[in-house]
Short mmCIF file of C-alpha atoms and ligand atoms in Angstrom, two decimals:
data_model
loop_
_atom_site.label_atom_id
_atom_site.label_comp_id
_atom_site.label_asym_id
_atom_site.label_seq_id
_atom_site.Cartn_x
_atom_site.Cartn_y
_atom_site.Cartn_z
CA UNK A 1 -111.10 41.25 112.32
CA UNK A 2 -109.66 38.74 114.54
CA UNK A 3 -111.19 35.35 115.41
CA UNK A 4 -111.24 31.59 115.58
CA UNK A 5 -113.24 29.04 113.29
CA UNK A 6 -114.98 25.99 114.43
CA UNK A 7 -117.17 23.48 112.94
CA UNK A 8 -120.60 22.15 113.95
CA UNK A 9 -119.38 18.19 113.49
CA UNK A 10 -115.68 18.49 115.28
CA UNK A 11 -117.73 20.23 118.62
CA UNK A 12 -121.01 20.10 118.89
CA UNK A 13 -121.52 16.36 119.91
CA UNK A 14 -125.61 15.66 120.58
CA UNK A 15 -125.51 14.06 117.22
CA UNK A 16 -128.95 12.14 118.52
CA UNK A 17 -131.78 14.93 119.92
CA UNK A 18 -133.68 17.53 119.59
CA UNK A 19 -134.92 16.12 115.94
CA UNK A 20 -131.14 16.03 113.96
CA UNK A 21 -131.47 13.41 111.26
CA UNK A 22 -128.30 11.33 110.47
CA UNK A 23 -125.51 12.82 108.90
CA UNK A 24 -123.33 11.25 106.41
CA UNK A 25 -120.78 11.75 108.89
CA UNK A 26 -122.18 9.86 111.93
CA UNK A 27 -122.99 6.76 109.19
CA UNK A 28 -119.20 7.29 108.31
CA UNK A 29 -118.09 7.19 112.02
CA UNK A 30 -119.83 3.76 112.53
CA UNK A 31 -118.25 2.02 109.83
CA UNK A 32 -115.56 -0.36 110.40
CA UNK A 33 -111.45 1.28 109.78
CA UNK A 34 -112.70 4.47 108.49
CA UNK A 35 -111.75 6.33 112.02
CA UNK A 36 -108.56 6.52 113.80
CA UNK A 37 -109.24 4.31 117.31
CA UNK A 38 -112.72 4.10 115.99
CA UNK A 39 -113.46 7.54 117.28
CA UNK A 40 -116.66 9.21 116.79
CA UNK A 41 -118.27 12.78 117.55
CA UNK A 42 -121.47 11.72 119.22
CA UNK A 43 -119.84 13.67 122.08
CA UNK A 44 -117.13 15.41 120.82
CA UNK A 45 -116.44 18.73 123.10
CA UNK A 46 -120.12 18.68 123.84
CA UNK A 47 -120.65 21.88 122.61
CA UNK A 48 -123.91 21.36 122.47
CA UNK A 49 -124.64 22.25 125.78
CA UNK A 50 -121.55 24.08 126.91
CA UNK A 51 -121.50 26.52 124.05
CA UNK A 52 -122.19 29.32 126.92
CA UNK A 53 -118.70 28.50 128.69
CA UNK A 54 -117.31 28.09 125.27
CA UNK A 55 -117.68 31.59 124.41
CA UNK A 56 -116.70 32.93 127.10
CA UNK A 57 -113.42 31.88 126.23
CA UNK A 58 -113.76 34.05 123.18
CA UNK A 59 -114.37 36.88 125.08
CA UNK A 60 -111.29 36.50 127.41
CA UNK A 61 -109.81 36.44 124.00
CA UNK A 62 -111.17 39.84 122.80
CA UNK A 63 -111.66 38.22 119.13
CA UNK A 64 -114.32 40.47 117.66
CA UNK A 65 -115.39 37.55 114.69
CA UNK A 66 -116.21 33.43 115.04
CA UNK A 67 -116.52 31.54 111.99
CA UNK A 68 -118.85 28.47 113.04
CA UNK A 69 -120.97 26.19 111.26
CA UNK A 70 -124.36 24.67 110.60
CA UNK A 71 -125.52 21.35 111.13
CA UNK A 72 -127.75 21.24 108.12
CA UNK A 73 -129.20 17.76 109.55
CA UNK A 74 -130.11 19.57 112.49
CA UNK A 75 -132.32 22.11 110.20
CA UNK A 76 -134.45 19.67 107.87
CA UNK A 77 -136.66 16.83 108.45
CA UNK A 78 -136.41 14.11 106.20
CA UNK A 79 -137.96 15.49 103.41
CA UNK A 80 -135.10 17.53 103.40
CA UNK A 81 -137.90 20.16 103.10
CA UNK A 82 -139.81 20.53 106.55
CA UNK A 83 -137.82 22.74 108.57
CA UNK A 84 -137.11 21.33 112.21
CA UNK A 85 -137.44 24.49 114.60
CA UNK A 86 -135.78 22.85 117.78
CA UNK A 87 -132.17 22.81 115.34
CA UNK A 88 -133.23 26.37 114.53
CA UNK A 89 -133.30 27.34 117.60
CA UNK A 90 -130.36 25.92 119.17
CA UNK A 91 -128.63 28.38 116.30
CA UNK A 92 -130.16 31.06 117.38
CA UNK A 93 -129.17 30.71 120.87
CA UNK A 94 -125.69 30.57 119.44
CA UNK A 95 -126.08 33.91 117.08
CA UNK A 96 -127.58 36.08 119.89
CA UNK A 97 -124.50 34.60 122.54
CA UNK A 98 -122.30 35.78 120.33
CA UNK A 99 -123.65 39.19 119.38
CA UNK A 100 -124.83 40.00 123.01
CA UNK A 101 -121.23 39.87 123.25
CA UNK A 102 -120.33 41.89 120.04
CA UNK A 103 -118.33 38.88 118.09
CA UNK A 104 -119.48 39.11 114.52
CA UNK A 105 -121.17 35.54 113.40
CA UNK A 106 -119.56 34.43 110.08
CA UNK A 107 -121.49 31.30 109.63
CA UNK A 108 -121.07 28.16 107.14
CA UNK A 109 -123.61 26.39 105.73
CA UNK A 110 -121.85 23.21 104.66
CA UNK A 111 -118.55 22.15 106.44
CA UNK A 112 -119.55 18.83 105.72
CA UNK A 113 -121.60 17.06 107.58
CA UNK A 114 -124.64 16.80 105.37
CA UNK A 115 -127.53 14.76 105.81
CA UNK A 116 -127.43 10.99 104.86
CA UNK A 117 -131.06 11.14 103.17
CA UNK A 118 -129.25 13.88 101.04
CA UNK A 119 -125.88 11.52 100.12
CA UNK A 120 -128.71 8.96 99.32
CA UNK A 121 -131.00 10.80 96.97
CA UNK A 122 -127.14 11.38 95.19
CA UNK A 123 -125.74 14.35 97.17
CA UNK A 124 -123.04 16.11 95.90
CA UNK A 125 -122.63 13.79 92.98
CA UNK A 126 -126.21 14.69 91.40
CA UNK A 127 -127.07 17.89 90.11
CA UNK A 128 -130.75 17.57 90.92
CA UNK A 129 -129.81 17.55 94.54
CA UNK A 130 -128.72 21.40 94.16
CA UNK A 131 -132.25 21.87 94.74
CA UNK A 132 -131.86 20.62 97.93
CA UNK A 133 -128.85 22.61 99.50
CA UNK A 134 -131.04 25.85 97.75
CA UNK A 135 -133.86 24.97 100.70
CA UNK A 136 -131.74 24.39 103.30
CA UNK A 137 -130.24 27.82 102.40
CA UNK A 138 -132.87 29.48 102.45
CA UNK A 139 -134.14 28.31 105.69
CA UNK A 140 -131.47 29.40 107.73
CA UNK A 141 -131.13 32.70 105.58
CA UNK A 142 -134.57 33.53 106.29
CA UNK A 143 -134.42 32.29 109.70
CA UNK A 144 -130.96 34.68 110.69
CA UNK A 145 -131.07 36.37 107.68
CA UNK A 146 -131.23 39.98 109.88
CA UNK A 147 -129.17 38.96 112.64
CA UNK A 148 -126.13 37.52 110.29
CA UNK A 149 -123.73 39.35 107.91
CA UNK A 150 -121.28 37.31 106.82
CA UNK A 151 -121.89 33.69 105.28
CA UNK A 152 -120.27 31.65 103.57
CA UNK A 153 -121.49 28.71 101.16
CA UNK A 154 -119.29 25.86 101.15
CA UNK A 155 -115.90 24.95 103.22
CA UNK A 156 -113.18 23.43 101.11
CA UNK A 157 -114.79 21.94 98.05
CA UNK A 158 -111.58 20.33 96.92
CA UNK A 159 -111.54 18.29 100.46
CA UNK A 160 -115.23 17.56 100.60
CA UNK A 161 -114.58 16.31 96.30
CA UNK A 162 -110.88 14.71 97.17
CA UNK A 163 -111.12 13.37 100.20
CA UNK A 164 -114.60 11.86 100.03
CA UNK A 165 -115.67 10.98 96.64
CA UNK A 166 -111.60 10.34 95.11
CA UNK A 167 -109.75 8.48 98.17
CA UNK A 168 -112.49 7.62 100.06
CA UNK A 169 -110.64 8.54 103.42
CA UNK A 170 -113.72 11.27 104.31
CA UNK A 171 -117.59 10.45 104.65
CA UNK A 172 -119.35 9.25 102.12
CA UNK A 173 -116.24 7.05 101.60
CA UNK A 174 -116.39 6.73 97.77
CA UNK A 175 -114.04 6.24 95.19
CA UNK A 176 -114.27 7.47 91.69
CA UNK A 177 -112.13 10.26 90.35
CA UNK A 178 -114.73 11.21 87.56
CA UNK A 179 -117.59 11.65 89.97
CA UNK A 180 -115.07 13.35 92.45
CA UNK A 181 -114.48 16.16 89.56
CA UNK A 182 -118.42 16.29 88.95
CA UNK A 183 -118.93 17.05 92.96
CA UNK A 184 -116.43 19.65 92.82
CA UNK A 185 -118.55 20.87 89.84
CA UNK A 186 -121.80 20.72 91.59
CA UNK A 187 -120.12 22.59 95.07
CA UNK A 188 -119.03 25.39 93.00
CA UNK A 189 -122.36 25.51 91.38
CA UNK A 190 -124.61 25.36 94.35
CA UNK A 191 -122.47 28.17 95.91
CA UNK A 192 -123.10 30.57 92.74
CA UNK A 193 -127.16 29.43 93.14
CA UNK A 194 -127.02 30.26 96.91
CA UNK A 195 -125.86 33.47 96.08
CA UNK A 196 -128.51 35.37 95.11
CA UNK A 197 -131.18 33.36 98.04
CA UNK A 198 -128.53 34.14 100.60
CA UNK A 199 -128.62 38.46 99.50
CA UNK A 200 -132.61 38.11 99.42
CA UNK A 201 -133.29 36.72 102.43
CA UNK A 202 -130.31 39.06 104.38
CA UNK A 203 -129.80 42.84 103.42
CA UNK A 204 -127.00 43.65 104.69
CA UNK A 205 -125.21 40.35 103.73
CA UNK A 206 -121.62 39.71 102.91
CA UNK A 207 -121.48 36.43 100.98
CA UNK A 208 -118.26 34.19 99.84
CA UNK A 209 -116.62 30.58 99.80
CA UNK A 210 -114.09 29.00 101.75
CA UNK A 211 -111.18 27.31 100.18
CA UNK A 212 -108.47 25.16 100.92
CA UNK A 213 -105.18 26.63 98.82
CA UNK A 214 -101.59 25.02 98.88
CA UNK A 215 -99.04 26.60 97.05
CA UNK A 216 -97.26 23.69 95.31
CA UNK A 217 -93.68 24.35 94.71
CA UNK A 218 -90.96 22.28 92.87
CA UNK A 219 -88.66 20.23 94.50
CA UNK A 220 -85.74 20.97 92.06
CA UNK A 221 -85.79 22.99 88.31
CA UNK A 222 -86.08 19.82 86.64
CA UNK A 223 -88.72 20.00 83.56
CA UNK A 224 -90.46 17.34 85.22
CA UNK A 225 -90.39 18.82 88.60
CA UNK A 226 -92.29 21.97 87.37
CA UNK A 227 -94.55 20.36 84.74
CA UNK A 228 -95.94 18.46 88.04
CA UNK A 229 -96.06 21.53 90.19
CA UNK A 230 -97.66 22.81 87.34
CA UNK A 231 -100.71 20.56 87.43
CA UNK A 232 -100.51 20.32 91.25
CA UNK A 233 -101.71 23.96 91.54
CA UNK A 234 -104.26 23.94 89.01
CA UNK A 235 -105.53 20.64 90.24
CA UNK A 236 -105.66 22.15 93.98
CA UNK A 237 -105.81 25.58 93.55
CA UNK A 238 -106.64 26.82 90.53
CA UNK A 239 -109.28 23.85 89.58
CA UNK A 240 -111.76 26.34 91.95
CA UNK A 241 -110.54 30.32 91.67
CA UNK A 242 -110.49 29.73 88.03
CA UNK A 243 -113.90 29.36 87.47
CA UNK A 244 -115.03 31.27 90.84
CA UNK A 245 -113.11 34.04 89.43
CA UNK A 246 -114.38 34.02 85.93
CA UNK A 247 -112.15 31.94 83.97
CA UNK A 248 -112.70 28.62 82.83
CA UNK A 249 -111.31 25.15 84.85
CA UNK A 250 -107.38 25.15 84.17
CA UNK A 251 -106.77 23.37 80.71
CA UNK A 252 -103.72 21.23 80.82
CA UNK A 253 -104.53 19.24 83.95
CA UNK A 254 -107.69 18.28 82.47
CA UNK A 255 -105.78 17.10 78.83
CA UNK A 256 -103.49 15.47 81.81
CA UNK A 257 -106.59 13.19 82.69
CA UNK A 258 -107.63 12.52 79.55
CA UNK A 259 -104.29 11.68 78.16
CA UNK A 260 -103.77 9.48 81.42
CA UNK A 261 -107.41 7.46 80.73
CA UNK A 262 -108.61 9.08 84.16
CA UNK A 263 -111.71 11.02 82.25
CA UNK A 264 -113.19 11.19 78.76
CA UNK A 265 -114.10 14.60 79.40
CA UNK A 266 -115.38 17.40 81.96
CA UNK A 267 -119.03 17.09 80.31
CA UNK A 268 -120.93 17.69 83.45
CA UNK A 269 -119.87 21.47 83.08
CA UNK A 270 -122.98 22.36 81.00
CA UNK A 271 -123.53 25.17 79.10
CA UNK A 272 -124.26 28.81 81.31
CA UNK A 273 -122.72 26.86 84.28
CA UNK A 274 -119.64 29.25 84.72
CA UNK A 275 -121.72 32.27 84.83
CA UNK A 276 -123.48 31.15 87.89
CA UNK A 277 -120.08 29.85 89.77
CA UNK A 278 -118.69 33.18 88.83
CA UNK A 279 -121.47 35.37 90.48
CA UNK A 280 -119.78 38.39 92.38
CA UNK A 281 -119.18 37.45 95.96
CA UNK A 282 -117.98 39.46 98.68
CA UNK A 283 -114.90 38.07 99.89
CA UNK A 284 -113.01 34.73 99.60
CA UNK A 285 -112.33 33.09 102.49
CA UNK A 286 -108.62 30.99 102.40
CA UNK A 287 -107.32 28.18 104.31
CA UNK A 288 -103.84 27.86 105.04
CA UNK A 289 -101.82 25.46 106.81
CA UNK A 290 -98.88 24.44 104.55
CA UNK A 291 -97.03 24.51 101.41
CA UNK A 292 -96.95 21.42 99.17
CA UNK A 293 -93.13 20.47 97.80
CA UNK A 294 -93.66 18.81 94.70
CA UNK A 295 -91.63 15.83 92.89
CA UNK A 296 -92.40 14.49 89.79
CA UNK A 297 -93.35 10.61 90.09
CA UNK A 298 -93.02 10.37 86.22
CA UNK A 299 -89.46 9.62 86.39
CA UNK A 300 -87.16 7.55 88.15
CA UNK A 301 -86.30 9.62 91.25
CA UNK A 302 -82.08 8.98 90.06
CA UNK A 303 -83.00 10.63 86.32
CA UNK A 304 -84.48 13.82 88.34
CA UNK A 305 -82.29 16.38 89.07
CA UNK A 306 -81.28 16.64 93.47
CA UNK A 307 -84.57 18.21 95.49
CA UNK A 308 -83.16 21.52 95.81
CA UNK A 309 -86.45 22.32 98.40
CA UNK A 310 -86.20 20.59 101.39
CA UNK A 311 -89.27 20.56 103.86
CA UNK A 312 -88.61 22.73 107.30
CA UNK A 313 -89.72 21.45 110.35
CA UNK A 314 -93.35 19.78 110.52
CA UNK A 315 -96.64 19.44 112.91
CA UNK A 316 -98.32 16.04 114.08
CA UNK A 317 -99.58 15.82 110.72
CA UNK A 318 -96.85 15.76 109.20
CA UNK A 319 -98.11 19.69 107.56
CA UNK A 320 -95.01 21.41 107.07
CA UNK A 321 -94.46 24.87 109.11
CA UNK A 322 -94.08 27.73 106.09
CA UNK A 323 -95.39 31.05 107.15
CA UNK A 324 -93.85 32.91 103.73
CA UNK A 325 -96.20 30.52 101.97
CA UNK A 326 -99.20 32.53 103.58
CA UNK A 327 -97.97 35.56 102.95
CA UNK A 328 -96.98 34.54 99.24
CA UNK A 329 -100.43 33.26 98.39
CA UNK A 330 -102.17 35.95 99.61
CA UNK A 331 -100.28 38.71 97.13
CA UNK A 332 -100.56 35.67 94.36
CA UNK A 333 -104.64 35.54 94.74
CA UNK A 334 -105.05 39.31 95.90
CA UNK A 335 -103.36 40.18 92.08
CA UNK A 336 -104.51 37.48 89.89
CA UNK A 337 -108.50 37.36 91.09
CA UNK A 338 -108.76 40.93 92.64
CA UNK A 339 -111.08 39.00 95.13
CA UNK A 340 -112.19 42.60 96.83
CA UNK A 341 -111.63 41.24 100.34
CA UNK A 342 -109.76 38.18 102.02
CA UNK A 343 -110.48 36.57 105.07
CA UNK A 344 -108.49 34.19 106.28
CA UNK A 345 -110.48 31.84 107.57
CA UNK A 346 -107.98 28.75 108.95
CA UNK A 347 -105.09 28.53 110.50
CA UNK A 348 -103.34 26.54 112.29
CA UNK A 349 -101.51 24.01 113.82
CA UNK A 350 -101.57 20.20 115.20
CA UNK A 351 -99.79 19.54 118.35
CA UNK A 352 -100.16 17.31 121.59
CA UNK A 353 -98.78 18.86 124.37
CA UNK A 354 -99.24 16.97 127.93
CA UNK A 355 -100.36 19.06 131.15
CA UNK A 356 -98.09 20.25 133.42
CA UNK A 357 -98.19 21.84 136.89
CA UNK A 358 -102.47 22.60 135.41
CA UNK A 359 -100.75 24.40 132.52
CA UNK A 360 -99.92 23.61 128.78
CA UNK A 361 -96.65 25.30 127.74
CA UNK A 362 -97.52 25.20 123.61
CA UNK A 363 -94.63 26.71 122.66
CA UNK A 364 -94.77 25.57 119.05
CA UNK A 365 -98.16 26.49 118.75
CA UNK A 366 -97.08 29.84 119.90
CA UNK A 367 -94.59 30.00 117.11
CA UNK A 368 -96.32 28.94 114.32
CA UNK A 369 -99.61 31.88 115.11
CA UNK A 370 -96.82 34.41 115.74
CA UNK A 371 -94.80 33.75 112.36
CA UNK A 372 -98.06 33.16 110.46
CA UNK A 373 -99.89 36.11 111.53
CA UNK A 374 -96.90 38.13 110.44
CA UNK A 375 -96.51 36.69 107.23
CA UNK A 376 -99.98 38.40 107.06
CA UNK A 377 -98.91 41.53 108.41
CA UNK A 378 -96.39 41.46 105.25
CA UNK A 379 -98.99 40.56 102.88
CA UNK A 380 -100.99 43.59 104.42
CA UNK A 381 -98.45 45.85 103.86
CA UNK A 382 -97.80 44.95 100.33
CA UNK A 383 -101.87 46.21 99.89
CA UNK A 384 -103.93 42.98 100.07
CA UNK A 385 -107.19 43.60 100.82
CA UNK A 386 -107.12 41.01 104.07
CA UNK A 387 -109.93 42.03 106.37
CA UNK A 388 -109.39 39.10 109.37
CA UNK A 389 -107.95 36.31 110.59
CA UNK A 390 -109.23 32.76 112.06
CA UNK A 391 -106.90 30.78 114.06
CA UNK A 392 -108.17 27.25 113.58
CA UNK A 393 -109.28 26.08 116.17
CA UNK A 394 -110.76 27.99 119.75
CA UNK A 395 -111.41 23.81 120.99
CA UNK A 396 -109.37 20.59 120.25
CA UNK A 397 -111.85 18.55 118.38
CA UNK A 398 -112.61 15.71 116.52
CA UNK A 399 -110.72 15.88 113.84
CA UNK A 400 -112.39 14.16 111.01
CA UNK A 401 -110.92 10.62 109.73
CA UNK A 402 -107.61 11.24 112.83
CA UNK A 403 -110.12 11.24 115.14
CA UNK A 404 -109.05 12.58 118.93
CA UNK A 405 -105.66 12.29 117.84
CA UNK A 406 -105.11 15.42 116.45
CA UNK A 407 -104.92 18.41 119.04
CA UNK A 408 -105.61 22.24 117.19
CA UNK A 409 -107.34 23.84 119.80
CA UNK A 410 -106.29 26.85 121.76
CA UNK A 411 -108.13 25.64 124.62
CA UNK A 412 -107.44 21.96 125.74
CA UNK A 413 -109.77 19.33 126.29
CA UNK A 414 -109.70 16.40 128.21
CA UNK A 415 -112.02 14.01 126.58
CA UNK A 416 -112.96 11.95 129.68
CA UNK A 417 -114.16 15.28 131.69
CA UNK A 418 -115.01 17.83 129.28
CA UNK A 419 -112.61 20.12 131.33
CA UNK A 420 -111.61 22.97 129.44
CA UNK A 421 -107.85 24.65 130.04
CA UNK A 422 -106.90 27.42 127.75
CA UNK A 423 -103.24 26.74 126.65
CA UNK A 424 -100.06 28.99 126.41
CA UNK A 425 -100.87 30.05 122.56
CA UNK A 426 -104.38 31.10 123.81
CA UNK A 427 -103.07 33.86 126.27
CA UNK A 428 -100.43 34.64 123.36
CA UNK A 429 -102.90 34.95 120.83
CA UNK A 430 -104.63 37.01 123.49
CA UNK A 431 -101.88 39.57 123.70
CA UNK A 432 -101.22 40.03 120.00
CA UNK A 433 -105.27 40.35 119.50
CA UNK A 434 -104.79 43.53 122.67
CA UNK A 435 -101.76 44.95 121.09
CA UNK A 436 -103.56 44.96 117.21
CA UNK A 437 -106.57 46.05 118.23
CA UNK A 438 -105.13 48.97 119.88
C1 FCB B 501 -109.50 21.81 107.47
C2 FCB B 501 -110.95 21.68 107.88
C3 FCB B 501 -111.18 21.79 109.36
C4 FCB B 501 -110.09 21.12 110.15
C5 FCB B 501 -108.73 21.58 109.70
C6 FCB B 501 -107.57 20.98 110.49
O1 FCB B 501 -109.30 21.11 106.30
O2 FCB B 501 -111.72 22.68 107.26
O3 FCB B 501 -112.46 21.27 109.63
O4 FCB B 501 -110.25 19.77 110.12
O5 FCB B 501 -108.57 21.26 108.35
#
């Protein structure tokens, strides 16, 4: 399958009508230094009401998939029970665009943007609140349950833990590394609940999770180099297909914690919790956009040995380009958690390029979806079971905590008009979809 991925936040804009509640994310966007240029989405590529246009970029594409999301304050009243039909049924003028033009819906239920009322009652952080994500679930399963195949729980746990509850750079803004861990926890363990809510309420349904993976690598063969690269993977990676995938959460970057004073202990991970995260899923959906180079900060950086891996060329944020690192993670997950299917489900690239002559000559952009897509060609043809590909993204968006300032899309936007131009990479991506599809 070939496609793009957006998400309801970064496009949508209308953060106000038709009866959405506040998101965590619109409270984020209003506080003071938490947005590049004190951005916000209330507009954002006003998808809202231009979705119509949108998608008929996707069929001058000829993708046959679109990975969007849900605004799950859109859905709920704030009761977080009631369900509101006007969000409803903005959704379901996006599911029957899309299949009146044969693109297969794969739809998220949380890329983020929660509602406040839930961060309140605890959100992520709380265990009761499970309940909560269960009913929203289960809503929009019933609701699209026959028109929808694939779905997919949660995007990016480690982000939505890291990012918001650790560093505080991401809504809710909060920072405490034990409660992080316990969010992660409770993502993984909402996802395995959904599961089985998801499969009743839609037959034919193909269910999985979305995650973020990295590859860490060492810098040079130093001890310390790889005993950090070590605990860099199983903190990002393997801190989530461990227990998805039946094993337990990795052992010696939680001793690490301990050891360091950082946590007593992972005791939120009660007892009968890993069966649930490990419930079968369907496919695993992975997010790639770089490699991570790792040094050890233990040591003084003269007592390492030299960096012997030395970052290629890099994007506007500073995400270095490494297409073998797609391929190379896909063989690594395909053999050590069998996941039955792969979809990758991001990426791509950040670059500004200006206008010229009405065009915009992304030639970079071009280059990184060529190299990347055949890095999964290679993976393909050493038998991973990879069933599609999402370039990320069809719009430039808002792009979280960077704001505007951070240009993914294939098709350009120009923030002051809402005029849409599709760049170079789109009619490139274009071509390779014709040629593959063949
Ligand atoms: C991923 C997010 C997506 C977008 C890209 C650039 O982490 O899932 O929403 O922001 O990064």
């Amino acid at each position: 399958m070939w496609g793009t991925a957006t998400s309801s936040f970064q496009i949508e804009g209308s953060n106000d009508i038709d009866g959405k509640i506040e998101s965590v994310w619109d409270e984020f966007c209003d506080r003071p230094n938490t947005i590049k240029n004190s951005d916000n989405a209330k507009i954002a590529c006003d998808h809202y009401n231009r979705f119509n246009q949108d998608f008929d970029f996707l069929d001058e594409l000829g993708v046959n998939s679109y990975r969007f999301s849900i605004s799950w304050p859109r859905i709920v009243k704030d009761d977080l029970k009631r369900k509101n039909q006007k969000g409803l049924d903005f959704y379901s003028r996006i599911i029957d665009n899309l299949l009146s033009r044969n693109i297969e819906p794969f739809l998220t239920l949380n890329h983020w943007d929660v509602p406040l009322i839930f961060h309140e009652k605890g959100g992520w952080g709380n265990r009761d609140c499970i309940e909560h994500f269960l009913d929203y679930s289960s809503i929009v399963t019933k609701e699209f349950g026959d028109k929808v195949k694939y779905w997919i729980t949660h995007n990016e746990p480690w982000v939505i833990a890291n990012l918001g509850y650790n560093n505080g750079t991401h809504a809710p803004g909060s920072s405490n590394f034990y409660k992080s861990l316990e969010v992660s926890h409770n993502l993984l363990l909402s996802h395995g609940k959904a599961i089985p809510i998801i499969k009743s309420n839609s037959n034919q349904s193909s269910v999985g999770i979305v995650l973020n993976l990295s590859p860490g690598m060492p810098a040079s063969k130093s001890s310390e180099d790889l005993k950090a690269t070590k605990l860099f993977n199983q903190y990002f990676n393997e801190w989530y297909l461990c227990p998805l995938y039946g094993k337990n959460y990795p052992k010696d970057i939680t001793a690490d914690w301990v050891q360091k004073g950082l946590i007593n202990s992972i005791d939120f991970n009660k007892e009968g919790d890993l069966e649930i995260i490990s419930r079968q899923t369907d496919f695993l959906g992975i997010n790639y956009y770089s490699r991570a180079i790792i040094r050890s900060e233990e040591i003084p950086e003269e007592e390492n040995l030299p960096i012997e891996l030395v970052a290629g060329d890099k994007t506007d944020f500073e995400w270095e380009v490494y297409p073998d690192g797609l391929r190379d993670l896909l063989i690594d997950v395909d053999q050590k958690y069998n996941p039955g299917s792969i979809f990758v489900t991001e990426n791509g690239c950040a670059y500004d390029y200006p206008k010229e002559d009405g065009a915009i000559n992304d030639i970079r952009r071009v280059k990184y979806l060529d190299s990347h897509i055949m890095a999964c060609k290679e993976a393909v043809q050493k038998g991973v079971c990879l069933d599609g590909y999402m370039h990320w993204s069809l719009l430039d968006n808002f792009e979280w905590a960077e704001g505007y300032s951070k240009k993914f899309g294939l098709v350009h936007i120009d923030f002051d008009t809402q005029e849409r131009t599709p760049k170079q990479s789109f009619w490139a991506y274009k071509n390779l979809i014709e040629k593959n599809l063949k």
